[in-house]
mmCIF file of C-alpha atoms and ligand atoms in Angstrom:
data_model
loop_
_atom_site.group_PDB
_atom_site.id
_atom_site.type_symbol
_atom_site.label_atom_id
_atom_site.label_comp_id
_atom_site.label_asym_id
_atom_site.label_seq_id
_atom_site.Cartn_x
_atom_site.Cartn_y
_atom_site.Cartn_z
ATOM 1 C CA UNK A 14 -2.399 14.390 27.735
ATOM 2 C CA UNK A 15 0.418 13.157 25.462
ATOM 3 C CA UNK A 16 3.826 14.689 26.135
ATOM 4 C CA UNK A 17 4.295 15.697 22.494
ATOM 5 C CA UNK A 18 2.180 16.176 19.384
ATOM 6 C CA UNK A 19 0.664 12.959 18.077
ATOM 7 C CA UNK A 20 -0.655 12.388 14.557
ATOM 8 C CA UNK A 21 -4.292 11.390 14.165
ATOM 9 C CA UNK A 22 -5.128 7.682 14.491
ATOM 10 C CA UNK A 23 -4.391 5.878 11.247
ATOM 11 C CA UNK A 24 -1.494 8.069 10.168
ATOM 12 C CA UNK A 25 1.133 5.815 11.735
ATOM 13 C CA UNK A 26 -0.447 2.785 10.047
ATOM 14 C CA UNK A 27 0.583 4.192 6.675
ATOM 15 C CA UNK A 28 3.632 2.727 5.001
ATOM 16 C CA UNK A 29 4.848 5.696 2.985
ATOM 17 C CA UNK A 30 4.690 5.018 -0.754
ATOM 18 C CA UNK A 31 8.055 3.836 -2.074
ATOM 19 C CA UNK A 32 8.553 4.990 -5.674
ATOM 20 C CA UNK A 33 10.400 2.868 -8.224
ATOM 21 C CA UNK A 34 14.188 3.144 -8.022
ATOM 22 C CA UNK A 35 15.934 5.335 -10.557
ATOM 23 C CA UNK A 36 19.638 4.629 -10.114
ATOM 24 C CA UNK A 37 22.001 1.687 -9.962
ATOM 25 C CA UNK A 38 25.398 1.892 -8.277
ATOM 26 C CA UNK A 39 28.446 1.725 -10.499
ATOM 27 C CA UNK A 40 26.607 1.399 -13.802
ATOM 28 C CA UNK A 41 27.218 3.913 -16.560
ATOM 29 C CA UNK A 42 23.942 3.680 -18.442
ATOM 30 C CA UNK A 43 20.721 3.124 -16.565
ATOM 31 C CA UNK A 44 17.389 2.114 -18.072
ATOM 32 C CA UNK A 45 14.623 3.062 -15.663
ATOM 33 C CA UNK A 46 11.849 0.530 -16.193
ATOM 34 C CA UNK A 47 10.387 0.828 -12.728
ATOM 35 C CA UNK A 48 7.665 3.502 -12.852
ATOM 36 C CA UNK A 49 5.673 2.897 -16.044
ATOM 37 C CA UNK A 50 6.949 6.066 -17.660
ATOM 38 C CA UNK A 51 6.902 6.214 -21.447
ATOM 39 C CA UNK A 52 10.121 5.538 -23.367
ATOM 40 C CA UNK A 53 8.992 8.046 -26.020
ATOM 41 C CA UNK A 54 8.966 11.042 -23.697
ATOM 42 C CA UNK A 55 6.373 13.797 -23.903
ATOM 43 C CA UNK A 56 5.042 15.452 -27.036
ATOM 44 C CA UNK A 57 7.656 17.963 -28.295
ATOM 45 C CA UNK A 58 4.761 20.429 -28.428
ATOM 46 C CA UNK A 59 4.281 20.076 -24.665
ATOM 47 C CA UNK A 60 7.969 20.769 -24.057
ATOM 48 C CA UNK A 61 7.754 23.784 -26.345
ATOM 49 C CA UNK A 62 4.718 25.104 -24.477
ATOM 50 C CA UNK A 63 6.615 25.020 -21.173
ATOM 51 C CA UNK A 64 9.659 26.713 -22.732
ATOM 52 C CA UNK A 65 7.532 29.553 -24.063
ATOM 53 C CA UNK A 66 6.003 30.407 -20.694
ATOM 54 C CA UNK A 67 6.465 33.829 -19.234
ATOM 55 C CA UNK A 68 5.137 35.667 -16.200
ATOM 56 C CA UNK A 69 5.937 33.055 -13.614
ATOM 57 C CA UNK A 70 5.253 35.735 -11.005
ATOM 58 C CA UNK A 71 1.519 35.516 -11.696
ATOM 59 C CA UNK A 72 -0.762 32.990 -10.029
ATOM 60 C CA UNK A 73 -2.078 30.364 -12.433
ATOM 61 C CA UNK A 74 -5.769 30.027 -13.337
ATOM 62 C CA UNK A 75 -7.092 28.312 -10.232
ATOM 63 C CA UNK A 76 -9.872 26.588 -12.115
ATOM 64 C CA UNK A 77 -7.632 25.241 -14.917
ATOM 65 C CA UNK A 78 -10.237 26.375 -17.434
ATOM 66 C CA UNK A 79 -8.206 25.999 -20.626
ATOM 67 C CA UNK A 80 -6.826 22.612 -19.655
ATOM 68 C CA UNK A 81 -10.299 21.356 -18.748
ATOM 69 C CA UNK A 82 -11.592 22.636 -22.071
ATOM 70 C CA UNK A 83 -8.800 20.925 -23.993
ATOM 71 C CA UNK A 84 -9.428 17.625 -22.178
ATOM 72 C CA UNK A 85 -13.175 17.954 -22.695
ATOM 73 C CA UNK A 86 -12.731 18.584 -26.422
ATOM 74 C CA UNK A 87 -10.478 15.569 -26.804
ATOM 75 C CA UNK A 88 -12.700 13.146 -24.882
ATOM 76 C CA UNK A 89 -16.122 14.558 -25.749
ATOM 77 C CA UNK A 90 -16.908 15.698 -22.205
ATOM 78 C CA UNK A 91 -18.515 18.636 -20.459
ATOM 79 C CA UNK A 92 -15.632 20.749 -19.043
ATOM 80 C CA UNK A 93 -17.708 21.624 -15.979
ATOM 81 C CA UNK A 94 -17.565 17.948 -14.966
ATOM 82 C CA UNK A 95 -13.764 17.896 -14.925
ATOM 83 C CA UNK A 96 -11.423 18.703 -12.034
ATOM 84 C CA UNK A 97 -7.664 18.824 -12.553
ATOM 85 C CA UNK A 98 -5.122 17.930 -9.927
ATOM 86 C CA UNK A 99 -1.428 17.546 -9.229
ATOM 87 C CA UNK A 100 -1.416 14.012 -10.582
ATOM 88 C CA UNK A 101 -4.318 11.663 -10.166
ATOM 89 C CA UNK A 102 -2.799 10.828 -6.769
ATOM 90 C CA UNK A 103 -3.977 14.217 -5.525
ATOM 91 C CA UNK A 104 -7.471 13.635 -6.894
ATOM 92 C CA UNK A 105 -7.681 10.173 -5.326
ATOM 93 C CA UNK A 106 -6.800 11.769 -1.985
ATOM 94 C CA UNK A 107 -9.318 14.597 -2.477
ATOM 95 C CA UNK A 108 -12.172 12.260 -3.414
ATOM 96 C CA UNK A 109 -11.360 10.176 -0.361
ATOM 97 C CA UNK A 110 -11.234 13.179 1.972
ATOM 98 C CA UNK A 111 -14.528 14.454 0.595
ATOM 99 C CA UNK A 112 -16.413 11.193 1.140
ATOM 100 C CA UNK A 113 -14.664 9.289 3.934
ATOM 101 C CA UNK A 114 -13.917 9.772 7.577
ATOM 102 C CA UNK A 115 -13.293 7.731 10.750
ATOM 103 C CA UNK A 116 -15.551 4.676 10.910
ATOM 104 C CA UNK A 117 -15.968 4.545 7.138
ATOM 105 C CA UNK A 118 -14.568 1.858 4.880
ATOM 106 C CA UNK A 119 -12.905 1.920 1.481
ATOM 107 C CA UNK A 120 -12.549 -1.217 -0.626
ATOM 108 C CA UNK A 121 -9.775 -2.023 -3.059
ATOM 109 C CA UNK A 122 -8.423 -5.278 -4.431
ATOM 110 C CA UNK A 123 -5.714 -7.548 -3.076
ATOM 111 C CA UNK A 124 -2.999 -6.341 -5.457
ATOM 112 C CA UNK A 125 -4.571 -2.970 -6.155
ATOM 113 C CA UNK A 126 -2.711 0.338 -6.412
ATOM 114 C CA UNK A 127 -1.195 1.239 -3.014
ATOM 115 C CA UNK A 128 -2.213 4.881 -3.152
ATOM 116 C CA UNK A 129 -5.799 3.846 -2.262
ATOM 117 C CA UNK A 130 -4.757 2.422 1.093
ATOM 118 C CA UNK A 131 -2.745 5.548 1.860
ATOM 119 C CA UNK A 132 -5.676 7.814 0.933
ATOM 120 C CA UNK A 133 -8.110 5.828 3.099
ATOM 121 C CA UNK A 134 -5.849 5.811 6.154
ATOM 122 C CA UNK A 135 -5.049 9.493 5.698
ATOM 123 C CA UNK A 136 -8.760 10.281 5.802
ATOM 124 C CA UNK A 137 -9.105 8.211 8.986
ATOM 125 C CA UNK A 138 -11.015 5.440 7.209
ATOM 126 C CA UNK A 139 -10.541 1.687 7.297
ATOM 127 C CA UNK A 140 -8.997 -0.141 4.312
ATOM 128 C CA UNK A 141 -10.878 -3.271 3.254
ATOM 129 C CA UNK A 142 -9.196 -5.653 0.835
ATOM 130 C CA UNK A 143 -11.145 -7.783 -1.662
ATOM 131 C CA UNK A 144 -9.461 -10.976 -2.870
ATOM 132 C CA UNK A 145 -8.546 -11.315 -6.527
ATOM 133 C CA UNK A 146 -8.796 -14.436 -8.672
ATOM 134 C CA UNK A 147 -5.644 -15.268 -10.594
ATOM 135 C CA UNK A 148 -4.465 -11.630 -10.275
ATOM 136 C CA UNK A 149 -7.775 -10.371 -11.644
ATOM 137 C CA UNK A 150 -10.371 -8.209 -9.980
ATOM 138 C CA UNK A 151 -13.292 -10.308 -8.798
ATOM 139 C CA UNK A 152 -16.593 -8.433 -8.737
ATOM 140 C CA UNK A 153 -18.259 -10.863 -6.337
ATOM 141 C CA UNK A 154 -15.473 -10.624 -3.809
ATOM 142 C CA UNK A 155 -15.751 -6.819 -3.868
ATOM 143 C CA UNK A 156 -19.534 -6.919 -3.484
ATOM 144 C CA UNK A 157 -19.198 -9.360 -0.586
ATOM 145 C CA UNK A 158 -17.143 -6.739 1.303
ATOM 146 C CA UNK A 159 -19.680 -3.938 0.978
ATOM 147 C CA UNK A 160 -21.309 -2.847 4.244
ATOM 148 C CA UNK A 161 -23.301 0.203 5.270
ATOM 149 C CA UNK A 162 -19.958 1.717 6.287
ATOM 150 C CA UNK A 163 -18.515 1.405 2.771
ATOM 151 C CA UNK A 164 -18.024 4.833 1.200
ATOM 152 C CA UNK A 165 -15.712 4.228 -1.757
ATOM 153 C CA UNK A 166 -14.719 1.315 -4.003
ATOM 154 C CA UNK A 167 -11.462 1.902 -5.883
ATOM 155 C CA UNK A 168 -10.796 0.051 -9.086
ATOM 156 C CA UNK A 169 -7.644 0.433 -11.162
ATOM 157 C CA UNK A 170 -8.550 -0.743 -14.625
ATOM 158 C CA UNK A 171 -6.141 -1.873 -15.977
ATOM 159 C CA UNK A 172 -4.604 -2.626 -12.602
ATOM 160 C CA UNK A 173 -1.097 -1.703 -11.538
ATOM 161 C CA UNK A 174 1.048 -3.782 -10.852
ATOM 162 C CA UNK A 175 -0.648 -6.869 -12.310
ATOM 163 C CA UNK A 176 -1.463 -5.430 -15.759
ATOM 164 C CA UNK A 177 -4.784 -7.277 -15.880
ATOM 165 C CA UNK A 178 -8.086 -5.591 -16.720
ATOM 166 C CA UNK A 179 -11.781 -5.931 -16.154
ATOM 167 C CA UNK A 180 -14.119 -6.077 -19.161
ATOM 168 C CA UNK A 181 -16.661 -3.253 -19.178
ATOM 169 C CA UNK A 182 -19.534 -5.701 -18.638
ATOM 170 C CA UNK A 183 -17.963 -6.659 -15.329
ATOM 171 C CA UNK A 184 -17.480 -3.017 -14.344
ATOM 172 C CA UNK A 185 -21.159 -2.432 -15.027
ATOM 173 C CA UNK A 186 -22.074 -5.500 -12.989
ATOM 174 C CA UNK A 187 -19.969 -4.170 -10.109
ATOM 175 C CA UNK A 188 -21.684 -0.796 -10.333
ATOM 176 C CA UNK A 189 -25.130 -2.369 -10.478
ATOM 177 C CA UNK A 190 -24.370 -4.310 -7.294
ATOM 178 C CA UNK A 191 -23.252 -1.275 -5.254
ATOM 179 C CA UNK A 192 -25.648 0.701 -3.055
ATOM 180 C CA UNK A 193 -26.193 4.220 -4.446
ATOM 181 C CA UNK A 194 -24.356 5.931 -1.576
ATOM 182 C CA UNK A 195 -21.046 4.251 -2.493
ATOM 183 C CA UNK A 196 -18.664 6.151 -4.784
ATOM 184 C CA UNK A 197 -17.117 3.933 -7.449
ATOM 185 C CA UNK A 198 -13.714 5.309 -8.471
ATOM 186 C CA UNK A 199 -12.515 4.059 -11.852
ATOM 187 C CA UNK A 200 -8.786 4.738 -12.018
ATOM 188 C CA UNK A 201 -8.022 4.542 -15.730
ATOM 189 C CA UNK A 202 -4.376 5.619 -15.647
ATOM 190 C CA UNK A 203 -3.472 3.197 -18.440
ATOM 191 C CA UNK A 204 -6.678 3.336 -20.499
ATOM 192 C CA UNK A 205 -5.017 4.688 -23.656
ATOM 193 C CA UNK A 206 -2.813 1.612 -23.902
ATOM 194 C CA UNK A 207 -5.573 -0.978 -23.849
ATOM 195 C CA UNK A 208 -6.351 -2.759 -27.114
ATOM 196 C CA UNK A 209 -9.294 -5.008 -26.230
ATOM 197 C CA UNK A 210 -12.797 -4.911 -27.647
ATOM 198 C CA UNK A 211 -14.404 -5.686 -24.306
ATOM 199 C CA UNK A 212 -12.570 -2.877 -22.483
ATOM 200 C CA UNK A 213 -13.883 0.604 -21.889
ATOM 201 C CA UNK A 214 -12.486 3.121 -19.458
ATOM 202 C CA UNK A 215 -16.082 3.829 -18.383
ATOM 203 C CA UNK A 216 -16.899 7.404 -19.464
ATOM 204 C CA UNK A 217 -20.401 6.204 -20.337
ATOM 205 C CA UNK A 218 -20.934 5.043 -16.767
ATOM 206 C CA UNK A 219 -19.680 8.347 -15.347
ATOM 207 C CA UNK A 220 -22.126 10.195 -17.605
ATOM 208 C CA UNK A 221 -25.155 8.144 -16.613
ATOM 209 C CA UNK A 222 -24.603 7.253 -12.941
ATOM 210 C CA UNK A 223 -24.644 9.537 -9.915
ATOM 211 C CA UNK A 224 -21.888 7.766 -8.031
ATOM 212 C CA UNK A 225 -19.098 7.028 -10.523
ATOM 213 C CA UNK A 226 -15.868 9.040 -10.830
ATOM 214 C CA UNK A 227 -13.063 8.433 -13.290
ATOM 215 C CA UNK A 228 -9.482 9.535 -12.715
ATOM 216 C CA UNK A 229 -6.972 9.928 -15.545
ATOM 217 C CA UNK A 230 -3.361 11.000 -15.745
ATOM 218 C CA UNK A 231 -0.808 12.721 -17.964
ATOM 219 C CA UNK A 232 1.961 10.770 -16.224
ATOM 220 C CA UNK A 233 1.830 7.627 -18.310
ATOM 221 C CA UNK A 234 1.167 7.685 -22.061
ATOM 222 C CA UNK A 235 1.492 11.494 -22.236
ATOM 223 C CA UNK A 236 4.951 11.325 -20.683
ATOM 224 C CA UNK A 237 4.512 14.255 -18.276
ATOM 225 C CA UNK A 238 4.949 12.527 -14.899
ATOM 226 C CA UNK A 239 7.378 15.193 -13.737
ATOM 227 C CA UNK A 240 4.795 17.969 -14.091
ATOM 228 C CA UNK A 241 2.103 16.170 -12.029
ATOM 229 C CA UNK A 242 -1.093 16.443 -14.052
ATOM 230 C CA UNK A 243 -4.200 14.393 -13.438
ATOM 231 C CA UNK A 244 -7.898 14.927 -14.022
ATOM 232 C CA UNK A 245 -11.156 13.449 -12.923
ATOM 233 C CA UNK A 246 -14.589 13.474 -14.464
ATOM 234 C CA UNK A 247 -17.614 13.064 -12.227
ATOM 235 C CA UNK A 248 -21.262 13.977 -11.665
ATOM 236 C CA UNK A 249 -21.779 17.650 -10.729
ATOM 237 C CA UNK A 250 -22.252 17.119 -6.934
ATOM 238 C CA UNK A 251 -18.974 15.188 -6.677
ATOM 239 C CA UNK A 252 -17.171 17.850 -8.728
ATOM 240 C CA UNK A 253 -18.598 20.455 -6.370
ATOM 241 C CA UNK A 254 -17.448 18.582 -3.247
ATOM 242 C CA UNK A 255 -13.906 18.108 -4.552
ATOM 243 C CA UNK A 256 -13.647 21.746 -5.689
ATOM 244 C CA UNK A 257 -14.506 22.879 -2.163
ATOM 245 C CA UNK A 258 -11.606 21.034 -0.561
ATOM 246 C CA UNK A 259 -8.849 21.251 -3.162
ATOM 247 C CA UNK A 260 -6.111 23.857 -2.912
ATOM 248 C CA UNK A 261 -7.136 26.981 -4.826
ATOM 249 C CA UNK A 262 -4.070 26.803 -7.099
ATOM 250 C CA UNK A 263 -3.425 23.061 -7.120
ATOM 251 C CA UNK A 264 -2.438 23.111 -10.806
ATOM 252 C CA UNK A 265 0.675 25.013 -11.764
ATOM 253 C CA UNK A 266 1.085 27.063 -14.931
ATOM 254 C CA UNK A 267 3.764 24.967 -16.674
ATOM 255 C CA UNK A 268 1.732 21.803 -16.040
ATOM 256 C CA UNK A 269 -1.391 23.307 -17.574
ATOM 257 C CA UNK A 270 0.463 24.664 -20.625
ATOM 258 C CA UNK A 271 2.084 21.293 -21.249
ATOM 259 C CA UNK A 272 -1.130 19.383 -20.661
ATOM 260 C CA UNK A 273 -3.044 21.427 -23.218
ATOM 261 C CA UNK A 274 -0.388 20.872 -25.890
ATOM 262 C CA UNK A 275 -0.066 17.176 -25.032
ATOM 263 C CA UNK A 276 -3.742 16.324 -25.171
ATOM 264 C CA UNK A 277 -3.997 17.953 -28.608
ATOM 265 C CA UNK A 278 -1.067 15.960 -30.020
ATOM 266 C CA UNK A 279 -2.949 12.803 -30.899
ATOM 267 C CA UNK A 280 -0.219 11.656 -33.292
ATOM 268 C CA UNK A 281 2.221 11.429 -30.411
ATOM 269 C CA UNK A 282 -0.162 9.297 -28.389
ATOM 270 C CA UNK A 283 -0.774 7.055 -31.399
ATOM 271 C CA UNK A 284 2.973 6.534 -31.738
ATOM 272 C CA UNK A 285 3.212 5.545 -28.078
ATOM 273 C CA UNK A 286 0.334 3.084 -28.454
ATOM 274 C CA UNK A 287 1.959 1.513 -31.483
ATOM 275 C CA UNK A 288 5.339 1.190 -29.759
ATOM 276 C CA UNK A 289 3.711 -0.386 -26.750
ATOM 277 C CA UNK A 290 1.626 -2.822 -28.733
ATOM 278 C CA UNK A 291 4.677 -4.119 -30.533
ATOM 279 C CA UNK A 292 7.016 -4.382 -27.550
ATOM 280 C CA UNK A 293 4.507 -5.591 -24.970
ATOM 281 C CA UNK A 294 3.811 -8.581 -27.206
ATOM 282 C CA UNK A 295 7.488 -9.105 -27.922
ATOM 283 C CA UNK A 296 8.526 -8.953 -24.272
ATOM 284 C CA UNK A 297 5.714 -11.289 -23.232
ATOM 285 C CA UNK A 298 6.721 -13.848 -25.843
ATOM 286 C CA UNK A 299 10.455 -13.655 -25.220
ATOM 287 C CA UNK A 300 10.220 -13.767 -21.437
ATOM 288 C CA UNK A 301 7.775 -16.673 -21.497
ATOM 289 C CA UNK A 302 10.142 -18.484 -23.852
ATOM 290 C CA UNK A 303 12.761 -18.249 -21.090
ATOM 291 C CA UNK A 304 10.427 -20.273 -18.887
ATOM 292 C CA UNK A 305 9.203 -17.419 -16.677
ATOM 293 C CA UNK A 306 5.534 -16.760 -16.007
ATOM 294 C CA UNK A 307 4.242 -13.487 -17.422
ATOM 295 C CA UNK A 308 0.774 -12.340 -16.351
ATOM 296 C CA UNK A 309 -1.092 -11.247 -19.504
ATOM 297 C CA UNK A 310 -1.014 -7.444 -19.538
ATOM 298 C CA UNK A 311 -2.955 -4.821 -21.473
ATOM 299 C CA UNK A 312 -0.943 -1.881 -20.104
ATOM 300 C CA UNK A 313 2.627 -0.625 -20.618
ATOM 301 C CA UNK A 314 4.165 -2.980 -18.087
ATOM 302 C CA UNK A 315 4.405 -6.655 -17.301
ATOM 303 C CA UNK A 316 4.418 -8.659 -14.115
ATOM 304 C CA UNK A 317 7.017 -11.420 -14.237
ATOM 305 C CA UNK A 318 6.874 -14.247 -11.703
ATOM 306 C CA UNK A 319 10.121 -15.910 -10.634
ATOM 307 C CA UNK A 320 10.684 -19.375 -9.175
ATOM 308 C CA UNK A 321 10.999 -19.781 -5.438
ATOM 309 C CA UNK A 322 14.469 -21.336 -5.754
ATOM 310 C CA UNK A 323 17.654 -20.042 -4.166
ATOM 311 C CA UNK A 324 19.532 -17.877 -6.646
ATOM 312 C CA UNK A 325 16.538 -17.533 -8.998
ATOM 313 C CA UNK A 326 14.087 -15.458 -6.992
ATOM 314 C CA UNK A 327 12.659 -12.076 -7.938
ATOM 315 C CA UNK A 328 15.030 -10.483 -5.451
ATOM 316 C CA UNK A 329 18.016 -12.221 -7.031
ATOM 317 C CA UNK A 330 16.838 -11.221 -10.503
ATOM 318 C CA UNK A 331 16.430 -7.626 -9.386
ATOM 319 C CA UNK A 332 20.000 -7.547 -8.084
ATOM 320 C CA UNK A 333 21.333 -9.141 -11.278
ATOM 321 C CA UNK A 334 19.423 -6.779 -13.572
ATOM 322 C CA UNK A 335 20.375 -3.724 -11.501
ATOM 323 C CA UNK A 336 23.991 -4.722 -11.964
ATOM 324 C CA UNK A 337 23.429 -4.205 -15.684
ATOM 325 C CA UNK A 338 21.693 -0.879 -15.207
ATOM 326 C CA UNK A 339 18.215 -2.348 -15.737
ATOM 327 C CA UNK A 340 15.948 -1.033 -13.010
ATOM 328 C CA UNK A 341 12.715 -2.971 -12.562
ATOM 329 C CA UNK A 342 10.167 -2.606 -9.774
ATOM 330 C CA UNK A 343 10.103 -4.834 -6.712
ATOM 331 C CA UNK A 344 6.477 -5.275 -5.722
ATOM 332 C CA UNK A 345 6.783 -6.811 -2.249
ATOM 333 C CA UNK A 346 4.649 -3.936 -0.991
ATOM 334 C CA UNK A 347 1.792 -5.287 -3.125
ATOM 335 C CA UNK A 348 2.077 -8.745 -1.590
ATOM 336 C CA UNK A 349 3.964 -9.935 -4.656
ATOM 337 C CA UNK A 350 7.515 -10.655 -3.411
ATOM 338 C CA UNK A 351 7.935 -13.411 -6.001
ATOM 339 C CA UNK A 352 7.453 -11.048 -8.943
ATOM 340 C CA UNK A 353 8.960 -7.983 -10.611
ATOM 341 C CA UNK A 354 7.193 -5.365 -12.667
ATOM 342 C CA UNK A 355 8.831 -4.367 -15.934
ATOM 343 C CA UNK A 356 7.843 -1.219 -17.831
ATOM 344 C CA UNK A 357 7.967 -1.484 -21.623
ATOM 345 C CA UNK A 358 11.027 0.544 -22.604
ATOM 346 C CA UNK A 359 12.928 1.550 -25.697
ATOM 347 C CA UNK A 360 13.862 -1.209 -28.132
ATOM 348 C CA UNK A 361 17.374 -1.112 -26.699
ATOM 349 C CA UNK A 362 16.193 -1.496 -23.115
ATOM 350 C CA UNK A 363 13.717 -4.252 -23.965
ATOM 351 C CA UNK A 364 16.375 -6.303 -25.745
ATOM 352 C CA UNK A 365 18.837 -5.793 -22.878
ATOM 353 C CA UNK A 366 16.257 -7.013 -20.346
ATOM 354 C CA UNK A 367 15.579 -10.236 -22.226
ATOM 355 C CA UNK A 368 19.302 -10.846 -22.694
ATOM 356 C CA UNK A 369 19.959 -10.203 -19.007
ATOM 357 C CA UNK A 370 17.115 -12.487 -17.900
ATOM 358 C CA UNK A 371 18.482 -15.237 -20.135
ATOM 359 C CA UNK A 372 21.933 -14.901 -18.556
ATOM 360 C CA UNK A 373 20.418 -14.713 -15.086
ATOM 361 C CA UNK A 374 18.480 -17.942 -15.534
ATOM 362 C CA UNK A 375 21.542 -19.685 -16.918
ATOM 363 C CA UNK A 376 23.166 -18.820 -13.618
ATOM 364 C CA UNK A 377 25.532 -16.718 -15.654
ATOM 365 C CA UNK A 378 27.722 -14.255 -13.851
ATOM 366 C CA UNK A 379 27.393 -10.672 -14.810
ATOM 367 C CA UNK A 380 29.705 -9.713 -17.649
HETATM 368 C C1 LIG B 30 0.693 5.796 -12.263
HETATM 369 C C2 LIG B 30 -0.659 5.586 -11.739
HETATM 370 C C3 LIG B 30 -1.478 6.666 -11.443
HETATM 371 C C4 LIG B 30 -1.062 8.060 -11.816
HETATM 372 O O1 LIG B 30 -0.559 8.782 -10.823
HETATM 373 P P1 LIG B 30 -0.251 10.326 -11.047
HETATM 374 O O2 LIG B 30 -0.430 10.850 -9.684
HETATM 375 O O3 LIG B 30 -1.270 10.867 -12.008
HETATM 376 O O4 LIG B 30 1.130 10.426 -11.574
HETATM 377 C C5 LIG B 30 -2.751 6.455 -10.954
HETATM 378 N N1 LIG B 30 -3.208 5.195 -10.787
HETATM 379 C C6 LIG B 30 -2.470 4.131 -11.103
HETATM 380 C C7 LIG B 30 -3.043 2.780 -10.968
HETATM 381 C C8 LIG B 30 -1.167 4.297 -11.559
HETATM 382 O O5 LIG B 30 -0.414 3.232 -11.835
#
């Protein structure tokens, strides 16, 4: 018998998720470009909805009926196929707990979102990593990893932190190649940002297949990360399984009120898309013109690769930019120590980043 309580096997293999930094020492004005939050903030109508709340002493609606109805109306879905959660992180964990246990395997890609690994290990499962090709998801490498122990394949599309995406044809090919007992999780956290004809988040696949789940979030384009709102849409048996294991009041009242207002404010989302389209292209162009490699992104962030030369590495750049109050994301944890992830910010922040990178590459000292 152990002399003190011991966590289940797998728990100590987890490297706790390290969120993007939000402060820089000794700098007056900080631009947080490390967590893919929107520079436009939430819809003013969402803020208003939270302000107008009363009766915080009452439990919220445990089945999030009105929020599910608002989401369903916006996306043309059946509300009974939706489950809401405290961020899509919670839903990813719940799906994993419902379908995976010790001895089971979950597959995600080489530079895929780290929350998948944490969810798998938490459930006692075994993480299996599929290689990418040129920072892109490779369907064949995922299919090659499938065994009879595979329970879930997780796909962030677009992927964080690379910003690359998989055309819908490829998603369908992946699905067609999976055995029917495997759950395919399509994590479409950045779907609203994508402007590509061959991209689809995959609602059609969720509607027609028995083993496909999509997760979505209010943390990114809707600008409500602080309130923790996510949702998933899935076939009825998967909805049923997740509803059995989720906390009975996993969605709080302010989150639901804000979510309803936000999803109805399509003009605000359109503004965010337009801002992103303009500045994603601008940042890509300007940073490439400095001689740095930018991985083509369809989301609201960019992966910038730095040279492996003393004084010019990603780590050096991060220190230099932090000194100017520009907080980017180190992505060593994703196996990408030579790169930084930059969230598209306000015009001011975007211009400051390019200026700072220019000075950094010149070997310029901070002003
Ligand atoms: C940000 C992000 C999420 C959203 O997480 P929430 O828990 O909803 O805030 C999910 N998946 C990916 C790939 C993300 O980058």
